[in-house]
Short mmCIF file of C-alpha atoms in Angstrom, two decimals:
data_model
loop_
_atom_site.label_atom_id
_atom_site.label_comp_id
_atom_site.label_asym_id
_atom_site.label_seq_id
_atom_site.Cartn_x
_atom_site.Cartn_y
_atom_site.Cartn_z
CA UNK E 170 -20.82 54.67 73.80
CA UNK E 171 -22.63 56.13 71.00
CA UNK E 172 -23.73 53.84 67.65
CA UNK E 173 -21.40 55.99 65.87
CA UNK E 174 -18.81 54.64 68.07
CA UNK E 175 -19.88 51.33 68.20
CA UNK E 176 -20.05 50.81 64.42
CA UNK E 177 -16.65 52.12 63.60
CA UNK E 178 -14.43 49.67 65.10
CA UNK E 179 -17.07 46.61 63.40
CA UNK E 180 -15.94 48.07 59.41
CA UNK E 181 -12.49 48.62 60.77
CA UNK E 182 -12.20 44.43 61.86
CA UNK E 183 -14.28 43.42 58.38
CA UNK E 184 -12.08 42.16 55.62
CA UNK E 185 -11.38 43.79 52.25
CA UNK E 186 -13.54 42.52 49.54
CA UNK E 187 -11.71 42.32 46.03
CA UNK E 188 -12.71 42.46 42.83
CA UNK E 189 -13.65 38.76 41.12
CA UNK E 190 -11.69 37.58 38.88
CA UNK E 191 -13.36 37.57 35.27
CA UNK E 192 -14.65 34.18 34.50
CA UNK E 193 -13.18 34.34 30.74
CA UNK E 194 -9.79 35.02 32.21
CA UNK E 195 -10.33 31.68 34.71
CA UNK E 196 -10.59 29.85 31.56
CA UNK E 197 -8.64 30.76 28.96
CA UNK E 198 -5.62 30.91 31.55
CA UNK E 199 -4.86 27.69 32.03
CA UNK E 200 -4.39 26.99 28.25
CA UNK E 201 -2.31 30.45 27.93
CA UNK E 202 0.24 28.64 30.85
CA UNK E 203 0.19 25.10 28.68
CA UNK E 204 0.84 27.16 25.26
CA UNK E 205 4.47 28.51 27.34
CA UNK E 206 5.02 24.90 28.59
CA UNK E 207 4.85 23.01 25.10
CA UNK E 208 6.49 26.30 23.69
CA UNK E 209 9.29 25.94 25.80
CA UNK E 210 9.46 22.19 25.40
CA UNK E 211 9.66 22.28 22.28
CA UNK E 212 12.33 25.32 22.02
CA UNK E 213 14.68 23.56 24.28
CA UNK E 214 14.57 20.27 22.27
CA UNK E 215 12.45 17.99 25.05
CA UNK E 216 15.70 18.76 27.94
CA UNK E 217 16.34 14.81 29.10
CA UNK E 218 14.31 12.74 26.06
CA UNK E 219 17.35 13.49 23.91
CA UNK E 220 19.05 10.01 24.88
CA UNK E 221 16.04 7.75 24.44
CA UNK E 222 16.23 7.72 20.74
CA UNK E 223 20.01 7.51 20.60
CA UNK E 224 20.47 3.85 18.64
CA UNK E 225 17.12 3.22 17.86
CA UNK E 226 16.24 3.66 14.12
CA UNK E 227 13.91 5.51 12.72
CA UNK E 228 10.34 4.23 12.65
CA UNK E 229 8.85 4.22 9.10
CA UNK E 230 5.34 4.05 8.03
CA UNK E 231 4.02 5.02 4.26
CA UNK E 232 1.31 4.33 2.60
CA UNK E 233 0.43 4.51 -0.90
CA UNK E 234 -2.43 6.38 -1.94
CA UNK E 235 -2.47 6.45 -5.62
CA UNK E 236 -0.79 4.60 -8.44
CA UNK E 237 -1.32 5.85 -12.33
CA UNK E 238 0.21 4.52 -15.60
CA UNK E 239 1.18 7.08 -18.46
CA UNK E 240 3.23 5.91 -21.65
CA UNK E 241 6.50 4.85 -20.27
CA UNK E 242 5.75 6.40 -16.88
CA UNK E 243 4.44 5.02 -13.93
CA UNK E 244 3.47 7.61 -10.86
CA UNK E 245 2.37 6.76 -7.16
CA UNK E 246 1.96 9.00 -4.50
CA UNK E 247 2.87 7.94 -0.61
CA UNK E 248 2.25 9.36 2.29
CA UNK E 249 3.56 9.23 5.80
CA UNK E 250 2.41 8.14 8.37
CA UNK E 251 4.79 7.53 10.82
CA UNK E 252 6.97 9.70 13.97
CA UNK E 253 10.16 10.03 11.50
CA UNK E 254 10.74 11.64 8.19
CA UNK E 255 11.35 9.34 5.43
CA UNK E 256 13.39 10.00 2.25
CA UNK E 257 12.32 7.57 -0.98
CA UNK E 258 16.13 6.35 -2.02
CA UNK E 259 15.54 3.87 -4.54
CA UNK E 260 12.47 2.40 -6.84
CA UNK E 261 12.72 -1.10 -7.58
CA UNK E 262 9.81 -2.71 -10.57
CA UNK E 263 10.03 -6.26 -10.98
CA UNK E 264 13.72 -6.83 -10.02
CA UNK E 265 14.84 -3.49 -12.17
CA UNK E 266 15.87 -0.43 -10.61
CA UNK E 267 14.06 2.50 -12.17
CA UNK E 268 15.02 6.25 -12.67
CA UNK E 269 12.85 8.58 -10.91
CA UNK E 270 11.94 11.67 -9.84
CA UNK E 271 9.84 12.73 -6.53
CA UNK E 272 7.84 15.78 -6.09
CA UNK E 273 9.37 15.77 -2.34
CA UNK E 274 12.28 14.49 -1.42
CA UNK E 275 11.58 14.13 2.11
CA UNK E 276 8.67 13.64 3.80
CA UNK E 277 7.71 14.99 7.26
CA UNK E 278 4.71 13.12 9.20
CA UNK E 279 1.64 13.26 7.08
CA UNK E 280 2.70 15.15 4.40
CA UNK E 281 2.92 12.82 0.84
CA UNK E 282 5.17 12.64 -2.86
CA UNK E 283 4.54 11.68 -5.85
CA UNK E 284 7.11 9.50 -7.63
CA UNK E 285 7.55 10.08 -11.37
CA UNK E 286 9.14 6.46 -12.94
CA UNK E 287 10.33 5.72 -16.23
CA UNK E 288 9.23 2.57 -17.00
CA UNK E 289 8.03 1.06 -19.81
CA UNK E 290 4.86 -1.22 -19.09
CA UNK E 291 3.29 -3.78 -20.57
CA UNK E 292 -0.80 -3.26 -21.02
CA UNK E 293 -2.37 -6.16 -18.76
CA UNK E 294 1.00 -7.55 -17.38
CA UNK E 295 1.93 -7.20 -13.40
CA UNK E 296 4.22 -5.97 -11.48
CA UNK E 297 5.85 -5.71 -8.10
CA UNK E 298 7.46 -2.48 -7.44
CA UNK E 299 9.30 -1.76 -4.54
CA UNK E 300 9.95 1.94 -2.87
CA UNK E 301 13.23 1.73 -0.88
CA UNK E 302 14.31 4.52 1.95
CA UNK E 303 16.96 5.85 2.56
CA UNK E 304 17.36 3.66 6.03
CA UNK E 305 16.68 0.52 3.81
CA UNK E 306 13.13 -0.33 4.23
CA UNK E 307 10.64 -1.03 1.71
CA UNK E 308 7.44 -0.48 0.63
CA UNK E 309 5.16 -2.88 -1.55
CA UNK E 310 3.42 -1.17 -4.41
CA UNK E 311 2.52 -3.69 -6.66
CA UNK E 312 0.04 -3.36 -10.08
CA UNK E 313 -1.60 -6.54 -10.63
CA UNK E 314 -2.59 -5.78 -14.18
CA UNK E 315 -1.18 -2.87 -15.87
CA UNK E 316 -3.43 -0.28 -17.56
CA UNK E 317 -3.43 3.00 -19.04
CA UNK E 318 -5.22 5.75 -16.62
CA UNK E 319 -7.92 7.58 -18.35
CA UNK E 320 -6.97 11.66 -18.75
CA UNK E 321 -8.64 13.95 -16.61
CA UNK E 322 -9.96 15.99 -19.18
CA UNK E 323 -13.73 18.03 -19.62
CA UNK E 324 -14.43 14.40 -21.84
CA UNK E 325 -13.48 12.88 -18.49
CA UNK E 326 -15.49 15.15 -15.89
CA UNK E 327 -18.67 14.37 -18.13
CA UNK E 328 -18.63 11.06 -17.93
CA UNK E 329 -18.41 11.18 -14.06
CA UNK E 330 -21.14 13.43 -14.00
CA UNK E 331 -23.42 10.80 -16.26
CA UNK E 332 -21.98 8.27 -14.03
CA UNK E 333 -23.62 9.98 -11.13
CA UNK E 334 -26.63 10.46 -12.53
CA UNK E 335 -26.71 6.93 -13.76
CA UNK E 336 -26.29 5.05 -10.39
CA UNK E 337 -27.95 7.82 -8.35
CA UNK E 338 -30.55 10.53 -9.46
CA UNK E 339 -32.10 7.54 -12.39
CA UNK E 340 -32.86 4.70 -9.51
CA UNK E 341 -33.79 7.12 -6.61
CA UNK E 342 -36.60 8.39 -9.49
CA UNK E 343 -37.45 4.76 -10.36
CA UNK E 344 -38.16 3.78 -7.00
CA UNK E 345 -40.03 6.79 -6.49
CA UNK E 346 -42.38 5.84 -8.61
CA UNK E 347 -43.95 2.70 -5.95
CA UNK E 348 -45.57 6.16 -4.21
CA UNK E 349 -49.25 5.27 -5.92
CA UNK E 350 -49.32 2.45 -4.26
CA UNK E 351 -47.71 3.33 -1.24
CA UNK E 352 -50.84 5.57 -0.80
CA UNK E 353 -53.15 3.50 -1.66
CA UNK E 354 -51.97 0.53 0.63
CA UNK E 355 -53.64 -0.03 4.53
CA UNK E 356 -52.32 1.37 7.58
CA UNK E 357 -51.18 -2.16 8.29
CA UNK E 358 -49.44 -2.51 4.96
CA UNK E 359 -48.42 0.95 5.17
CA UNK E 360 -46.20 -0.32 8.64
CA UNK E 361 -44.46 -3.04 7.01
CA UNK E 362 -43.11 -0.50 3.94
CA UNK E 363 -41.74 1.52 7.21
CA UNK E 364 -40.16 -1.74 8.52
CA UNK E 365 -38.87 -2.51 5.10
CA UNK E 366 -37.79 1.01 5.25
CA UNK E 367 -35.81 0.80 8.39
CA UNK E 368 -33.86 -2.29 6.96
CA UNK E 369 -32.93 -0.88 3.84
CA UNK E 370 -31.05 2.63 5.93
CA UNK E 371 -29.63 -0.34 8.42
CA UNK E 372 -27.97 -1.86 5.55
CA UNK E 373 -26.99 1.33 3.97
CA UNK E 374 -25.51 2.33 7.70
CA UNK E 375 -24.07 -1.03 8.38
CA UNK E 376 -22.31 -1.44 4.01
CA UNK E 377 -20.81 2.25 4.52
CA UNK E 378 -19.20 1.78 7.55
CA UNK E 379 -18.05 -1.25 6.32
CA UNK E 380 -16.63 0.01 3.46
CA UNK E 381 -15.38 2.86 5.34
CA UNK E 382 -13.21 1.32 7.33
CA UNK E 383 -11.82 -1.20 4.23
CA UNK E 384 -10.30 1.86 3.05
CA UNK E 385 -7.98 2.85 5.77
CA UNK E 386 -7.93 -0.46 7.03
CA UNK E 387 -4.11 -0.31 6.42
CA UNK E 388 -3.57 3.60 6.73
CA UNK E 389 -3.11 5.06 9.70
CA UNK E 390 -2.79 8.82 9.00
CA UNK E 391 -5.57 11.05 9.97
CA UNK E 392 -6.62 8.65 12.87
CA UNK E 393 -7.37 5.04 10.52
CA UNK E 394 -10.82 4.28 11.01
CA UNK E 395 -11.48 6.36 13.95
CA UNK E 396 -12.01 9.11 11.24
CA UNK E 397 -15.15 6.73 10.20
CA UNK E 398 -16.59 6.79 13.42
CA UNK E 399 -15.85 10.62 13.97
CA UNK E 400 -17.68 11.24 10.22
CA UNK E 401 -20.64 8.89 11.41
CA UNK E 402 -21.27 10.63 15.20
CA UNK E 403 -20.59 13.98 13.66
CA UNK E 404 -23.30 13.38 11.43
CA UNK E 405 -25.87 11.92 13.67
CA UNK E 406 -25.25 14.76 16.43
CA UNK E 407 -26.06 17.53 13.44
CA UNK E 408 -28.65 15.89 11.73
CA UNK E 409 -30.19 15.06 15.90
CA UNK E 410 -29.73 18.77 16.99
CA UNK E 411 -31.09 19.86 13.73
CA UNK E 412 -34.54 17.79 14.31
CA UNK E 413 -34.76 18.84 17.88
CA UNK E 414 -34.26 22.53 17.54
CA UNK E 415 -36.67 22.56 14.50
CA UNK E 416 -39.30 21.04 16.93
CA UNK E 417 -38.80 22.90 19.56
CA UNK E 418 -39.81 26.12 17.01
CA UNK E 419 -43.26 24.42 16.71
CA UNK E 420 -46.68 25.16 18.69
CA UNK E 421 -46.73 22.48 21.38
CA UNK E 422 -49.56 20.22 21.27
CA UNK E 423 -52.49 20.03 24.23
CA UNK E 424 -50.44 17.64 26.44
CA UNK E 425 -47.60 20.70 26.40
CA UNK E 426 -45.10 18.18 24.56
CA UNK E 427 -43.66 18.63 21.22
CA UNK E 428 -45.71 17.52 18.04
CA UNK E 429 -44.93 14.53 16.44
CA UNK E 430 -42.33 14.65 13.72
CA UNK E 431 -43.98 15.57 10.04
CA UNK E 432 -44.09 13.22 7.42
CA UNK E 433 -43.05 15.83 5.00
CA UNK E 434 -39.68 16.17 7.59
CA UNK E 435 -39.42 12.94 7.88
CA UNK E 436 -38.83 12.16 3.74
CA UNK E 437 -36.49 15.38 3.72
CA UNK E 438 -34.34 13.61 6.29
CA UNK E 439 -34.75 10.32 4.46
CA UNK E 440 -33.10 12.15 1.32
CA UNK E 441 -30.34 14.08 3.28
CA UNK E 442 -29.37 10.67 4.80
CA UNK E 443 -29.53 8.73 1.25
CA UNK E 444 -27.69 11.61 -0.36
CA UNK E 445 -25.02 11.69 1.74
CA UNK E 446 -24.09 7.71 1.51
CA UNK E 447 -24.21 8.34 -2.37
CA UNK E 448 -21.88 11.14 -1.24
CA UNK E 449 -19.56 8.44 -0.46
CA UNK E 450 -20.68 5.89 -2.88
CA UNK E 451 -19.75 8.42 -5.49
CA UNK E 452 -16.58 8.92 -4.45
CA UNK E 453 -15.81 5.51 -4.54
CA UNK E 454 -16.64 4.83 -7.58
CA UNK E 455 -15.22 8.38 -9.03
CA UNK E 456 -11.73 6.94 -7.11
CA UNK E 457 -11.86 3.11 -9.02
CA UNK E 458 -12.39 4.81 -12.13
CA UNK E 459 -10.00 7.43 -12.03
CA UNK E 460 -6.65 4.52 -11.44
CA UNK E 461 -8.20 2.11 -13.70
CA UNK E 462 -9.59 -0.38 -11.23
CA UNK E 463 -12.98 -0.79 -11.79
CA UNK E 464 -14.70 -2.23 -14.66
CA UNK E 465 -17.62 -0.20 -15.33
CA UNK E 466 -19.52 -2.37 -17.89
CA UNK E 467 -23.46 -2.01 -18.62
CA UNK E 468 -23.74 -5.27 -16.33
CA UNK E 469 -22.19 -3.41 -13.48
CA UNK E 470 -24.41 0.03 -13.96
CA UNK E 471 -27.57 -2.18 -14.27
CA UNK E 472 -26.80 -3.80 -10.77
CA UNK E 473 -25.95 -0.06 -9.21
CA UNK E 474 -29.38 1.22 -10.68
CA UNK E 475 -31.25 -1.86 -9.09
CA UNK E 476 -29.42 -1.53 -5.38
CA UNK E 477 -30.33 2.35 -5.72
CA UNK E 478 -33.57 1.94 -7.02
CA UNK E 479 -35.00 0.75 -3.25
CA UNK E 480 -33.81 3.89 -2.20
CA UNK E 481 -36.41 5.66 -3.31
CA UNK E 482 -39.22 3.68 -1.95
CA UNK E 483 -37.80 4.85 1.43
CA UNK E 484 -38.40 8.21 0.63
CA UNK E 485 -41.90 7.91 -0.37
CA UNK E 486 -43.15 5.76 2.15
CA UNK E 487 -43.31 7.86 5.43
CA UNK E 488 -45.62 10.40 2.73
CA UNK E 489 -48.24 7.37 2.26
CA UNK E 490 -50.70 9.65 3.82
CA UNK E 491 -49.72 13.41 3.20
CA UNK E 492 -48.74 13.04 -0.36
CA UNK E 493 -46.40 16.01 -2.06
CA UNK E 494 -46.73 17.81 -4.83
CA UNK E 495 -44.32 16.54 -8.07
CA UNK E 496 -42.06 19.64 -7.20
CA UNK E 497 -41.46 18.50 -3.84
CA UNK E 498 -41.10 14.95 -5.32
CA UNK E 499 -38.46 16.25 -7.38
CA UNK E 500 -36.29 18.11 -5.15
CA UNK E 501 -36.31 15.16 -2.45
CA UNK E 502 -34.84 12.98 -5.50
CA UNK E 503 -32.19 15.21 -6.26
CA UNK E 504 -31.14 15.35 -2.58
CA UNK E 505 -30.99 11.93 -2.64
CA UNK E 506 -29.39 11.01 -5.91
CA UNK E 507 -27.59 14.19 -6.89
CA UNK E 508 -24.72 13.64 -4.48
CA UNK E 509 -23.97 10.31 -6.50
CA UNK E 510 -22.38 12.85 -9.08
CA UNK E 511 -20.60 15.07 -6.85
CA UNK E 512 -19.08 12.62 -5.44
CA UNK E 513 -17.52 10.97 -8.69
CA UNK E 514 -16.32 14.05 -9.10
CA UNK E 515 -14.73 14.56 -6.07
CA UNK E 516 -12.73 11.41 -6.50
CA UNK E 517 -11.75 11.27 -9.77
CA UNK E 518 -10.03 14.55 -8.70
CA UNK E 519 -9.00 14.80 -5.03
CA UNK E 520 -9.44 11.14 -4.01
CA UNK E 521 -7.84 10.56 -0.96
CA UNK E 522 -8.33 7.58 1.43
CA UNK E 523 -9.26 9.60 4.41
CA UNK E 524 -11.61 11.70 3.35
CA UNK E 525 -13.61 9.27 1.01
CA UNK E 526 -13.30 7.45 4.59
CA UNK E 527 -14.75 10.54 6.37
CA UNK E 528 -17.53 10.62 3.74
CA UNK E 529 -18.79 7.23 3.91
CA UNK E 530 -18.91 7.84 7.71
CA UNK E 531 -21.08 10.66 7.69
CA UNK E 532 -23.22 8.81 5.25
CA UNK E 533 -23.64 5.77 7.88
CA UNK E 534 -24.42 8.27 10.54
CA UNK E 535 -27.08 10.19 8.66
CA UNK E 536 -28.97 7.27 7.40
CA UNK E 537 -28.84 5.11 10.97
CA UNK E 538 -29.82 8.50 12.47
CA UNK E 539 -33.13 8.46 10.17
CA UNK E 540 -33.77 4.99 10.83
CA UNK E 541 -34.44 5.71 14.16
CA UNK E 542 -36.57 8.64 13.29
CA UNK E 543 -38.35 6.26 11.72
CA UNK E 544 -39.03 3.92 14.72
CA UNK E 545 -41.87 5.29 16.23
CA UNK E 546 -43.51 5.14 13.02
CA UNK E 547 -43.76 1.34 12.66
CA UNK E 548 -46.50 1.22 16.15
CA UNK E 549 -49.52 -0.58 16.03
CA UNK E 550 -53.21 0.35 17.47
CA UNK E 551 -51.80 -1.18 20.83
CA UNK E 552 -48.23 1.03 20.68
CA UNK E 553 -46.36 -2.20 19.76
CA UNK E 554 -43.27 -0.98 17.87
CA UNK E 555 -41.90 -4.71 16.91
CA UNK E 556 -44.61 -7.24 15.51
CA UNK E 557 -44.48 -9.92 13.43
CA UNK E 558 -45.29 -7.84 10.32
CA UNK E 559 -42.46 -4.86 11.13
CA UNK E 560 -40.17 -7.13 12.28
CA UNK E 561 -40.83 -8.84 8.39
CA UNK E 562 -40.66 -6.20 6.76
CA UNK E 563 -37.12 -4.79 8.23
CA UNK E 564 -35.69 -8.61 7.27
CA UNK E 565 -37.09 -7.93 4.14
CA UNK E 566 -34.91 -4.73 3.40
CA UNK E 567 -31.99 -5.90 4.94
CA UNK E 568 -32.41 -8.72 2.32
CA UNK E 569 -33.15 -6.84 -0.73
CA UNK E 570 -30.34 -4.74 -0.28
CA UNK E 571 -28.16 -7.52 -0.21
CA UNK E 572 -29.39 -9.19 -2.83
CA UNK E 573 -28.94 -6.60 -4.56
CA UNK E 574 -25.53 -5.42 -3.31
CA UNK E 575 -24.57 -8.92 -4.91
CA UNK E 576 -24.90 -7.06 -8.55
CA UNK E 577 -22.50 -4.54 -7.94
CA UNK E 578 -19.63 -6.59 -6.51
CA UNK E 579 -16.86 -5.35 -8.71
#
């Protein structure tokens, strides 16, 4: 038998290769087949699930988001939050049921209205209003002292802005100013303004979140305070990737490992951070103002400028030996203290309980994010990150800015 021979019947026995299926197509068919499957769920109306509401009533969940007071007209907006729709049958304020009209008459899950009542209010008195559905429920929106909600006019918009600059670019500025003797202070000196550093962006990380989570404490659309968390981790992973791909672009030292982080980086991140939670801090304030519920005396801007005011030290510290030029100084304060005025804007315009929510939580993330930039920093001659003198100095931030935080309670 010849190799011809022998060779034939060997490709005759060998299986048929085919062609690999493309690896896009492996993956985007699977959620092709569970688009059909919800599609057809949902066409035929859930076949079998139809019973298991039969007899049950529907579940309702609103919240109210915003309550203003015209001349003779009070308005709040709701939003829902629960599986149902909800319809807004009657408005009951203080025992007296009120003509209205609603900017929707029924609301599907998560979207809002905004109730138009003819009242006539009292300036300072309060009162308990009621919001009764159509299936009989009710929902509490009480005023506890009446007041006339400024107009959103340019007069308005201005005085936001100065606002901003008041409680954020001033103080960030001021406390700029401790960078003489920031450079003139010892290395060991220089370590404890880092620690002191680290507790003031703790606090900051720690009040936001706080603060964040007050606000949809009692609101669940949007995911309640799991949209704080999501704002704060978001945050952190961007301003994290950020750092390490912007390292990665530099020479590598002799021992083939990245260089350590700049100083000059360092204070840009420092701002970014600090901006953002005045992002939030902004908004907050923008909000109160906006429905009337926050005083906003001299006493109250003094104590805002004071909290702020450590923020700037933070900024200038890590630069204690590379010092900037005043043009660089400048632009690292308006990252920082800018945002203050955006984000009165923002809320004396769009406020909303989620996003100002959101906001804070991004600010949290940024600054705890820097703080552990900052770490590393705070080392002794014997690589000791924690001594007696960092340790000091972070209990020393974490105390100013509670002292100060005192000022502003409003």
């Amino acid at each position: 038998m010849t190799l011809d021979e022998k060779t034939v019947p060997a490709q005759a026995a060998a299986p048929h290769r085919r062609k690999p299926v493309p690896r896009w197509l492996l993956g985007v068919g699977p959620l092709v087949l569970i688009a059909i499957l919800v599609g057809l769920f949902s066409l035929l109306n859930a076949p079998g699930l139809g019973t298991l509401s039969e007899g049950v009533p529907p579940k309702e969940e609103v919240a109210v988001e915003d309550i203003r007071l015209t001349p003779g007209q009070i308005e709040i907006t709701v939003r829902n939050e629960g599986p149902d729709p909800v319809s807004i049958a009657q408005v009951n304020v203080s025992d007296y049921y009120a003509m209205f009209t609603q900017s929707r008459e029924t609301m599907a899950p998560l979207e809002s209205t905004t109730l138009s009542i003819s009242y006539h209010w009292v300036d300072g008195d309060p009162y308990e209003v009621a919001l009764v559905t159509s299936a009989g429920g009710k929902i509490p929106a009480d005023i506890e002292a009446a007041a006339l909600s400024p107009e959103r006019g340019g007069s308005f918009f201005a005085l936001m802005a100065l606002l901003g600059i008041y409680v954020g670019v001033i103080p960030v500025a001021l406390g700029m100013l401790w960078m003489p003797f920031v450079r003139r202070s010892s290395a060991s000196w220089v370590r404890v303004l880092l620690g002191v550093t680290v507790g003031l962006l703790a606090f900051l990380a720690i009040d936001a979140t706080l603060e964040a989570v007050e606000l949809v404490a009692g609101n669940g659309a949007f995911g309640g305070p799991m949209v704080v968390f999501l704002g704060a981790l978001t945050a952190y992973l961007i301003l994290e990737g950020t750092d390490a791909w912007m390292r990665r672009r530099q020479e590598l030292g002799a021992t083939g490992r990245p260089a350590a982080l700049p100083p000059q980086r360092l204070a840009l991140l420092i701002a970014i951070g600090i901006g953002l939670h005045n992002l939030g801090e902004g908004l907050a304030i923008g909000s109160a103002y906006a429905v009337g519920s926050l005083a906003l005396g001299a006493s109250l801007i003094v104590g805002f400028a004071i909290h702020n005011t450590t923020e700037g030290l933070a900024i200038v510290t890590p630069l204690a030996k590379q010092p900037p030029g005043l043009g660089r100084l400048v632009i690292l304060g308006l990252i920082a203290g800018a945002p203050a005025a955006a984000g009165a804007l923002i809320g004396a315009t769009v406020y909303q309980p989620a996003l100002a929510a959101f906001l804070l939580g991004i600010g949290a993330g940024a600054v705890a994010q820097v703080a552990v930039k900052l770490l590393p920093l705070l080392k002794d001659t014997s690589g000791k990150t924690f001594t007696p003198l960092t340790g000091a100095g972070i209990i020393l931030g974490l105390g100013v800015m509670f002292a100060t935080g005192l000022l502003v309670q409003a």
